[in-house]
């Protein structure tokens, strides 16, 4: 935390240092709210809070990460979504699960799925359907390309938790994608639906 | 749901299967990297799994949302910053 600066200097620094990340914050806000009008309100709230809390920002550190933290906290407060899902934290098992899904789907003919259909809409739908906090983690790491440590700071959780929840989120997206392929009759028979469940 | 503990992967494959996303995210040690890449050089199944997961992550990365009117949003935020300044 640093000494409070004159308001004019704060506004100048916010415009010079924080505002270049408007696009990033806007994208992140949209991923949280999934509604552009609501996202715009959240973006405005983020920058106003950033200005009011500018004395807590250390110039020279990662402004984008700091803004994302403010944005997510503002979002959680607005939604009163402070609750957390209680899920197991076994990242490597989720990785195994995803590979198994691929194994069974491959047997049913999913091998060249990405070449056969435009998977974008299906993946978008799957991401939009992810529960929190998995949705935020996937967006921060895979869409915004943050490092695990930076995402952990934005979300206020340990790096190991970021890892395990990211893997869970990816597995859920993959399962939705395979389900989409099945619905589109791109898979034969029972492939990808967990053949071997009784194993 | 498939129960991973009830499915046996060959011991060599399990190294890759458990670490597949750590590997793709560049979060493995030099020793693990060497072990994984040695296995991938020999196992067509693990290569296929790895490519599928790599493609999945690549497609997720391509889904960056775009604001429909970024200039309008910029003006709105600038106005809010300047309003806050005059408070």
mmCIF file of C-alpha atoms in Angstrom:
data_model
loop_
_atom_site.group_PDB
_atom_site.id
_atom_site.type_symbol
_atom_site.label_atom_id
_atom_site.label_comp_id
_atom_site.label_asym_id
_atom_site.label_seq_id
_atom_site.Cartn_x
_atom_site.Cartn_y
_atom_site.Cartn_z
ATOM 1 C CA UNK A 1 0.000 0.000 0.000
ATOM 2 C CA UNK A 2 1.321 3.456 -0.841
ATOM 3 C CA UNK A 3 0.580 6.997 0.184
ATOM 4 C CA UNK A 4 -2.621 8.445 -1.271
ATOM 5 C CA UNK A 5 -2.024 10.563 -4.347
ATOM 6 C CA UNK A 6 -3.951 13.633 -5.519
ATOM 7 C CA UNK A 7 -7.146 12.627 -7.351
ATOM 8 C CA UNK A 8 -5.967 14.180 -10.606
ATOM 9 C CA UNK A 9 -2.790 12.111 -10.535
ATOM 10 C CA UNK A 10 -4.788 8.964 -9.725
ATOM 11 C CA UNK A 11 -7.123 9.548 -12.673
ATOM 12 C CA UNK A 12 -4.132 10.133 -14.962
ATOM 13 C CA UNK A 13 -2.438 6.917 -13.766
ATOM 14 C CA UNK A 14 -5.628 4.872 -14.035
ATOM 15 C CA UNK A 15 -6.108 6.068 -17.612
ATOM 16 C CA UNK A 16 -2.467 5.438 -18.506
ATOM 17 C CA UNK A 17 -1.826 2.158 -16.659
ATOM 18 C CA UNK A 18 -5.201 0.468 -16.157
ATOM 19 C CA UNK A 19 -7.314 1.586 -19.098
ATOM 20 C CA UNK A 20 -5.174 -0.238 -21.708
ATOM 21 C CA UNK A 21 -6.559 -3.435 -20.119
ATOM 22 C CA UNK A 22 -10.155 -2.388 -20.791
ATOM 23 C CA UNK A 23 -10.541 -5.032 -23.509
ATOM 24 C CA UNK A 24 -9.211 -7.777 -21.225
ATOM 25 C CA UNK A 25 -11.435 -6.723 -18.331
ATOM 26 C CA UNK A 26 -14.425 -6.432 -20.650
ATOM 27 C CA UNK A 27 -13.857 -9.949 -21.959
ATOM 28 C CA UNK A 28 -13.434 -11.327 -18.457
ATOM 29 C CA UNK A 29 -16.559 -9.502 -17.237
ATOM 30 C CA UNK A 30 -18.527 -10.902 -20.150
ATOM 31 C CA UNK A 31 -17.328 -14.393 -19.347
ATOM 32 C CA UNK A 32 -18.531 -13.934 -15.763
ATOM 33 C CA UNK A 33 -21.906 -12.326 -16.437
ATOM 34 C CA UNK A 34 -22.606 -13.895 -19.863
ATOM 35 C CA UNK A 35 -24.609 -10.758 -20.661
ATOM 36 C CA UNK A 36 -23.044 -7.747 -22.383
ATOM 37 C CA UNK A 37 -25.136 -5.071 -20.696
ATOM 38 C CA UNK A 38 -24.441 -6.535 -17.261
ATOM 39 C CA UNK A 39 -20.785 -6.941 -18.205
ATOM 40 C CA UNK A 40 -20.539 -3.246 -19.131
ATOM 41 C CA UNK A 41 -21.891 -2.294 -15.689
ATOM 42 C CA UNK A 42 -19.336 -4.610 -14.104
ATOM 43 C CA UNK A 43 -16.485 -3.124 -16.166
ATOM 44 C CA UNK A 44 -17.467 0.390 -15.130
ATOM 45 C CA UNK A 45 -17.698 -0.711 -11.498
ATOM 46 C CA UNK A 46 -14.260 -2.342 -11.790
ATOM 47 C CA UNK A 47 -12.561 0.817 -13.032
ATOM 48 C CA UNK A 48 -14.307 3.064 -10.515
ATOM 49 C CA UNK A 49 -13.223 0.683 -7.725
ATOM 50 C CA UNK A 50 -9.733 0.628 -9.229
ATOM 51 C CA UNK A 51 -9.598 4.387 -9.041
ATOM 52 C CA UNK A 52 -10.833 4.476 -5.464
ATOM 53 C CA UNK A 53 -8.385 1.755 -4.446
ATOM 54 C CA UNK A 54 -5.479 2.965 -6.572
ATOM 55 C CA UNK A 55 -3.383 3.615 -3.441
ATOM 56 C CA UNK A 56 -3.314 -0.176 -2.924
ATOM 57 C CA UNK A 57 -1.879 -0.820 -6.386
ATOM 58 C CA UNK A 58 1.884 -0.904 -6.732
ATOM 59 C CA UNK A 59 2.828 0.756 -9.991
ATOM 60 C CA UNK A 60 5.018 -1.630 -11.952
ATOM 61 C CA UNK A 61 3.181 -4.783 -10.841
ATOM 62 C CA UNK A 62 0.660 -6.698 -12.969
ATOM 63 C CA UNK A 63 -2.247 -4.276 -13.488
ATOM 64 C CA UNK A 64 -4.281 -6.794 -15.481
ATOM 65 C CA UNK A 65 -4.186 -9.338 -12.654
ATOM 66 C CA UNK A 66 -5.110 -6.625 -10.149
ATOM 67 C CA UNK A 67 -8.063 -5.473 -12.281
ATOM 68 C CA UNK A 68 -9.278 -9.055 -12.779
ATOM 69 C CA UNK A 69 -9.246 -9.526 -8.993
ATOM 70 C CA UNK A 70 -11.345 -6.380 -8.517
ATOM 71 C CA UNK A 71 -13.677 -7.426 -11.321
ATOM 72 C CA UNK A 72 -14.277 -10.881 -9.916
ATOM 73 C CA UNK A 73 -14.780 -9.604 -6.373
ATOM 74 C CA UNK A 74 -17.272 -7.015 -7.633
ATOM 75 C CA UNK A 75 -19.064 -9.721 -9.571
ATOM 76 C CA UNK A 76 -19.246 -12.043 -6.565
ATOM 77 C CA UNK A 77 -20.548 -9.255 -4.372
ATOM 78 C CA UNK A 78 -23.185 -8.293 -6.926
ATOM 79 C CA UNK A 79 -24.323 -11.884 -7.198
ATOM 80 C CA UNK A 80 -23.694 -12.824 -3.584
ATOM 81 C CA UNK A 81 -21.962 -15.837 -4.940
ATOM 82 C CA UNK A 82 -19.503 -16.295 -2.146
ATOM 83 C CA UNK A 83 -20.444 -19.934 -1.760
ATOM 84 C CA UNK A 84 -18.142 -22.544 -3.202
ATOM 85 C CA UNK A 85 -18.957 -25.874 -4.709
ATOM 86 C CA UNK A 86 -17.541 -28.699 -2.692
ATOM 87 C CA UNK A 87 -15.761 -30.980 -5.079
ATOM 88 C CA UNK A 88 -12.918 -33.386 -4.870
ATOM 89 C CA UNK A 89 -9.550 -31.937 -5.820
ATOM 90 C CA UNK A 90 -7.936 -34.764 -7.727
ATOM 91 C CA UNK A 91 -6.537 -33.222 -10.864
ATOM 92 C CA UNK A 92 -4.734 -36.261 -12.152
ATOM 93 C CA UNK A 93 -7.872 -38.374 -11.874
ATOM 94 C CA UNK A 94 -9.714 -35.802 -13.967
ATOM 95 C CA UNK A 95 -6.902 -35.957 -16.520
ATOM 96 C CA UNK A 96 -7.245 -39.752 -16.585
ATOM 97 C CA UNK A 97 -11.003 -39.443 -16.884
ATOM 98 C CA UNK A 98 -10.617 -37.164 -19.884
ATOM 99 C CA UNK A 99 -8.265 -39.575 -21.591
ATOM 100 C CA UNK A 100 -10.688 -42.416 -20.926
ATOM 101 C CA UNK A 101 -13.451 -40.368 -22.506
ATOM 102 C CA UNK A 102 -11.258 -39.950 -25.531
ATOM 103 C CA UNK A 103 -10.387 -43.649 -25.625
ATOM 104 C CA UNK A 104 -14.028 -44.712 -25.728
ATOM 105 C CA UNK A 105 -15.026 -41.951 -28.120
ATOM 106 C CA UNK A 106 -12.159 -42.895 -30.415
ATOM 107 C CA UNK A 107 -13.475 -46.440 -30.566
ATOM 108 C CA UNK A 108 -16.757 -44.939 -31.721
ATOM 109 C CA UNK A 109 -15.136 -42.798 -34.391
ATOM 110 C CA UNK A 110 -14.345 -39.456 -32.775
ATOM 111 C CA UNK A 111 -10.723 -39.517 -33.871
ATOM 112 C CA UNK A 112 -10.981 -36.637 -36.348
ATOM 113 C CA UNK A 113 -13.794 -34.762 -34.596
ATOM 114 C CA UNK A 114 -12.039 -31.400 -34.759
ATOM 115 C CA UNK A 115 -11.678 -31.753 -38.537
ATOM 116 C CA UNK A 116 -15.241 -32.875 -39.140
ATOM 117 C CA UNK A 117 -17.353 -30.211 -37.486
ATOM 118 C CA UNK A 118 -17.121 -26.656 -36.228
ATOM 119 C CA UNK A 119 -16.688 -27.435 -32.551
ATOM 120 C CA UNK A 120 -16.650 -23.761 -31.531
ATOM 121 C CA UNK A 121 -20.365 -23.435 -30.685
ATOM 122 C CA UNK A 122 -20.361 -26.710 -28.733
ATOM 123 C CA UNK A 123 -17.292 -25.693 -26.743
ATOM 124 C CA UNK A 124 -18.763 -22.225 -26.111
ATOM 125 C CA UNK A 125 -21.970 -23.802 -24.814
ATOM 126 C CA UNK A 126 -20.001 -26.177 -22.616
ATOM 127 C CA UNK A 127 -17.912 -23.350 -21.138
ATOM 128 C CA UNK A 128 -21.003 -21.214 -20.536
ATOM 129 C CA UNK A 129 -22.554 -24.144 -18.703
ATOM 130 C CA UNK A 130 -19.620 -24.690 -16.350
ATOM 131 C CA UNK A 131 -20.368 -24.033 -12.692
ATOM 132 C CA UNK A 132 -18.328 -21.561 -10.664
ATOM 133 C CA UNK A 133 -15.506 -21.576 -9.767
ATOM 134 C CA UNK A 134 -14.542 -23.885 -12.633
ATOM 135 C CA UNK A 135 -15.842 -21.440 -15.226
ATOM 136 C CA UNK A 136 -13.644 -18.579 -13.983
ATOM 137 C CA UNK A 137 -10.572 -20.793 -13.760
ATOM 138 C CA UNK A 138 -10.953 -22.117 -17.304
ATOM 139 C CA UNK A 139 -11.471 -18.575 -18.638
ATOM 140 C CA UNK A 140 -8.448 -17.195 -16.800
ATOM 141 C CA UNK A 141 -6.057 -20.004 -17.762
ATOM 142 C CA UNK A 142 -7.226 -21.201 -21.153
ATOM 143 C CA UNK A 143 -8.885 -18.111 -22.630
ATOM 144 C CA UNK A 144 -6.946 -15.279 -20.984
ATOM 145 C CA UNK A 145 -3.745 -17.363 -20.908
ATOM 146 C CA UNK A 146 -2.870 -16.491 -17.317
ATOM 147 C CA UNK A 147 -0.283 -18.495 -15.420
ATOM 148 C CA UNK A 148 -1.568 -20.759 -12.644
ATOM 149 C CA UNK A 149 0.026 -18.519 -9.993
ATOM 150 C CA UNK A 150 -1.634 -15.368 -11.369
ATOM 151 C CA UNK A 151 -5.042 -17.046 -11.593
ATOM 152 C CA UNK A 152 -4.575 -18.295 -8.033
ATOM 153 C CA UNK A 153 -4.026 -14.719 -6.895
ATOM 154 C CA UNK A 154 -7.090 -13.422 -8.780
ATOM 155 C CA UNK A 155 -9.257 -16.136 -7.266
ATOM 156 C CA UNK A 156 -7.658 -16.149 -3.821
ATOM 157 C CA UNK A 157 -7.004 -19.898 -3.824
ATOM 158 C CA UNK A 158 -3.861 -22.082 -3.785
ATOM 159 C CA UNK A 159 -2.135 -22.962 -7.060
ATOM 160 C CA UNK A 160 -2.859 -26.659 -6.487
ATOM 161 C CA UNK A 161 -6.568 -25.890 -6.311
ATOM 162 C CA UNK A 162 -6.350 -23.923 -9.565
ATOM 163 C CA UNK A 163 -4.734 -26.953 -11.196
ATOM 164 C CA UNK A 164 -7.264 -29.497 -9.978
ATOM 165 C CA UNK A 165 -10.271 -27.286 -10.789
ATOM 166 C CA UNK A 166 -8.869 -26.431 -14.218
ATOM 167 C CA UNK A 167 -8.526 -30.119 -14.999
ATOM 168 C CA UNK A 168 -12.077 -30.739 -13.796
ATOM 169 C CA UNK A 169 -13.325 -27.892 -16.000
ATOM 170 C CA UNK A 170 -11.502 -29.202 -19.065
ATOM 171 C CA UNK A 171 -12.888 -32.666 -18.480
ATOM 172 C CA UNK A 172 -16.426 -31.294 -18.222
ATOM 173 C CA UNK A 173 -15.974 -29.356 -21.479
ATOM 174 C CA UNK A 174 -14.601 -32.452 -23.182
ATOM 175 C CA UNK A 175 -17.521 -34.553 -21.987
ATOM 176 C CA UNK A 176 -19.968 -31.962 -23.319
ATOM 177 C CA UNK A 177 -18.153 -31.933 -26.645
ATOM 178 C CA UNK A 178 -18.346 -35.714 -26.931
ATOM 179 C CA UNK A 179 -22.034 -35.559 -25.966
ATOM 180 C CA UNK A 180 -22.546 -32.993 -28.724
ATOM 181 C CA UNK A 181 -20.816 -35.279 -31.227
ATOM 182 C CA UNK A 182 -23.083 -38.115 -30.181
ATOM 183 C CA UNK A 183 -26.203 -35.966 -30.536
ATOM 184 C CA UNK A 184 -25.013 -34.965 -34.007
ATOM 185 C CA UNK A 185 -24.699 -38.679 -34.829
ATOM 186 C CA UNK A 186 -20.960 -38.354 -35.298
ATOM 187 C CA UNK A 187 -20.337 -41.256 -32.947
ATOM 188 C CA UNK A 188 -21.405 -44.817 -33.479
ATOM 189 C CA UNK A 189 -23.300 -46.781 -30.883
ATOM 190 C CA UNK A 190 -22.443 -46.226 -27.243
ATOM 191 C CA UNK A 191 -18.983 -44.811 -27.793
ATOM 192 C CA UNK A 192 -17.932 -42.102 -25.389
ATOM 193 C CA UNK A 193 -20.891 -42.696 -23.092
ATOM 194 C CA UNK A 194 -18.747 -44.486 -20.599
ATOM 195 C CA UNK A 195 -18.473 -47.923 -22.125
ATOM 196 C CA UNK A 196 -16.757 -49.925 -19.451
ATOM 197 C CA UNK A 197 -18.577 -48.201 -16.636
ATOM 198 C CA UNK A 198 -19.271 -51.509 -15.083
ATOM 199 C CA UNK A 199 -15.581 -52.399 -15.519
ATOM 200 C CA UNK B 1 -19.166 -41.762 -15.637
ATOM 201 C CA UNK B 2 -16.223 -43.966 -16.374
ATOM 202 C CA UNK B 3 -14.390 -45.050 -13.254
ATOM 203 C CA UNK B 4 -10.677 -44.567 -13.877
ATOM 204 C CA UNK B 5 -9.685 -46.728 -10.965
ATOM 205 C CA UNK B 6 -11.475 -49.635 -12.631
ATOM 206 C CA UNK B 7 -9.630 -49.306 -15.923
ATOM 207 C CA UNK B 8 -6.084 -50.510 -16.270
ATOM 208 C CA UNK B 9 -3.741 -48.581 -18.494
ATOM 209 C CA UNK B 10 -0.407 -50.173 -19.344
ATOM 210 C CA UNK B 11 2.061 -48.896 -16.705
ATOM 211 C CA UNK B 12 4.040 -46.926 -19.274
ATOM 212 C CA UNK B 13 0.900 -45.220 -20.618
ATOM 213 C CA UNK B 14 -0.316 -44.281 -17.152
ATOM 214 C CA UNK B 15 2.606 -41.886 -16.738
ATOM 215 C CA UNK B 16 1.348 -39.891 -19.724
ATOM 216 C CA UNK B 17 -2.344 -40.311 -18.947
ATOM 217 C CA UNK B 18 -2.048 -38.876 -15.433
ATOM 218 C CA UNK B 19 0.224 -36.020 -16.451
ATOM 219 C CA UNK B 20 -1.275 -35.165 -19.821
ATOM 220 C CA UNK B 21 -2.506 -31.660 -18.941
ATOM 221 C CA UNK B 22 0.494 -30.814 -16.786
ATOM 222 C CA UNK B 23 2.572 -31.796 -19.813
ATOM 223 C CA UNK B 24 0.522 -29.687 -22.237
ATOM 224 C CA UNK B 25 0.618 -26.712 -19.841
ATOM 225 C CA UNK B 26 4.399 -26.973 -19.509
ATOM 226 C CA UNK B 27 4.192 -27.801 -15.808
ATOM 227 C CA UNK B 28 6.349 -30.928 -15.649
ATOM 228 C CA UNK B 29 9.909 -31.334 -14.463
ATOM 229 C CA UNK B 30 12.749 -32.031 -16.878
ATOM 230 C CA UNK B 31 12.790 -35.680 -15.772
ATOM 231 C CA UNK B 32 9.026 -36.056 -16.250
ATOM 232 C CA UNK B 33 9.250 -34.323 -19.625
ATOM 233 C CA UNK B 34 11.930 -36.733 -20.798
ATOM 234 C CA UNK B 35 9.930 -39.726 -19.538
ATOM 235 C CA UNK B 36 6.752 -38.531 -21.242
ATOM 236 C CA UNK B 37 8.432 -37.694 -24.529
ATOM 237 C CA UNK B 38 10.260 -41.019 -24.598
ATOM 238 C CA UNK B 39 6.911 -42.739 -24.183
ATOM 239 C CA UNK B 40 5.188 -40.583 -26.810
ATOM 240 C CA UNK B 41 7.920 -41.490 -29.287
ATOM 241 C CA UNK B 42 6.822 -45.114 -29.018
ATOM 242 C CA UNK B 43 3.090 -45.116 -28.240
ATOM 243 C CA UNK B 44 0.653 -44.124 -30.966
ATOM 244 C CA UNK B 45 -2.319 -44.271 -28.552
ATOM 245 C CA UNK B 46 -0.827 -41.738 -26.172
ATOM 246 C CA UNK B 47 0.133 -39.525 -29.114
ATOM 247 C CA UNK B 48 -3.516 -39.586 -30.234
ATOM 248 C CA UNK B 49 -4.765 -38.737 -26.717
ATOM 249 C CA UNK B 50 -2.235 -35.947 -26.383
ATOM 250 C CA UNK B 51 -3.164 -34.452 -29.749
ATOM 251 C CA UNK B 52 -6.865 -34.583 -28.896
ATOM 252 C CA UNK B 53 -6.334 -32.770 -25.592
ATOM 253 C CA UNK B 54 -4.005 -30.265 -27.268
ATOM 254 C CA UNK B 55 -6.663 -29.568 -29.934
ATOM 255 C CA UNK B 56 -9.310 -29.155 -27.240
ATOM 256 C CA UNK B 57 -7.248 -26.529 -25.395
ATOM 257 C CA UNK B 58 -6.421 -24.780 -28.687
ATOM 258 C CA UNK B 59 -10.111 -24.541 -29.577
ATOM 259 C CA UNK B 60 -10.974 -23.215 -26.103
ATOM 260 C CA UNK B 61 -8.298 -20.512 -26.508
ATOM 261 C CA UNK B 62 -9.902 -19.387 -29.770
ATOM 262 C CA UNK B 63 -13.150 -18.534 -28.013
ATOM 263 C CA UNK B 64 -12.214 -15.106 -26.747
ATOM 264 C CA UNK B 65 -15.370 -13.037 -26.518
ATOM 265 C CA UNK B 66 -15.412 -9.722 -28.351
ATOM 266 C CA UNK B 67 -17.317 -6.667 -27.213
ATOM 267 C CA UNK B 68 -19.822 -5.452 -29.816
ATOM 268 C CA UNK B 69 -18.922 -1.764 -29.318
ATOM 269 C CA UNK B 70 -15.570 -1.315 -27.542
ATOM 270 C CA UNK B 71 -15.410 2.449 -28.261
ATOM 271 C CA UNK B 72 -18.732 3.074 -26.532
ATOM 272 C CA UNK B 73 -17.545 1.110 -23.504
ATOM 273 C CA UNK B 74 -14.251 3.037 -23.452
ATOM 274 C CA UNK B 75 -16.104 6.382 -23.453
ATOM 275 C CA UNK B 76 -18.404 5.165 -20.682
ATOM 276 C CA UNK B 77 -15.532 4.013 -18.471
ATOM 277 C CA UNK B 78 -13.523 7.187 -19.099
ATOM 278 C CA UNK B 79 -16.551 9.259 -18.104
ATOM 279 C CA UNK B 80 -16.942 7.187 -14.929
ATOM 280 C CA UNK B 81 -13.256 7.658 -14.041
ATOM 281 C CA UNK B 82 -13.545 11.409 -14.580
ATOM 282 C CA UNK B 83 -16.775 11.578 -12.566
ATOM 283 C CA UNK B 84 -15.085 9.699 -9.724
ATOM 284 C CA UNK B 85 -12.177 12.149 -9.938
ATOM 285 C CA UNK B 86 -14.494 15.137 -9.439
ATOM 286 C CA UNK B 87 -16.352 13.566 -6.486
#
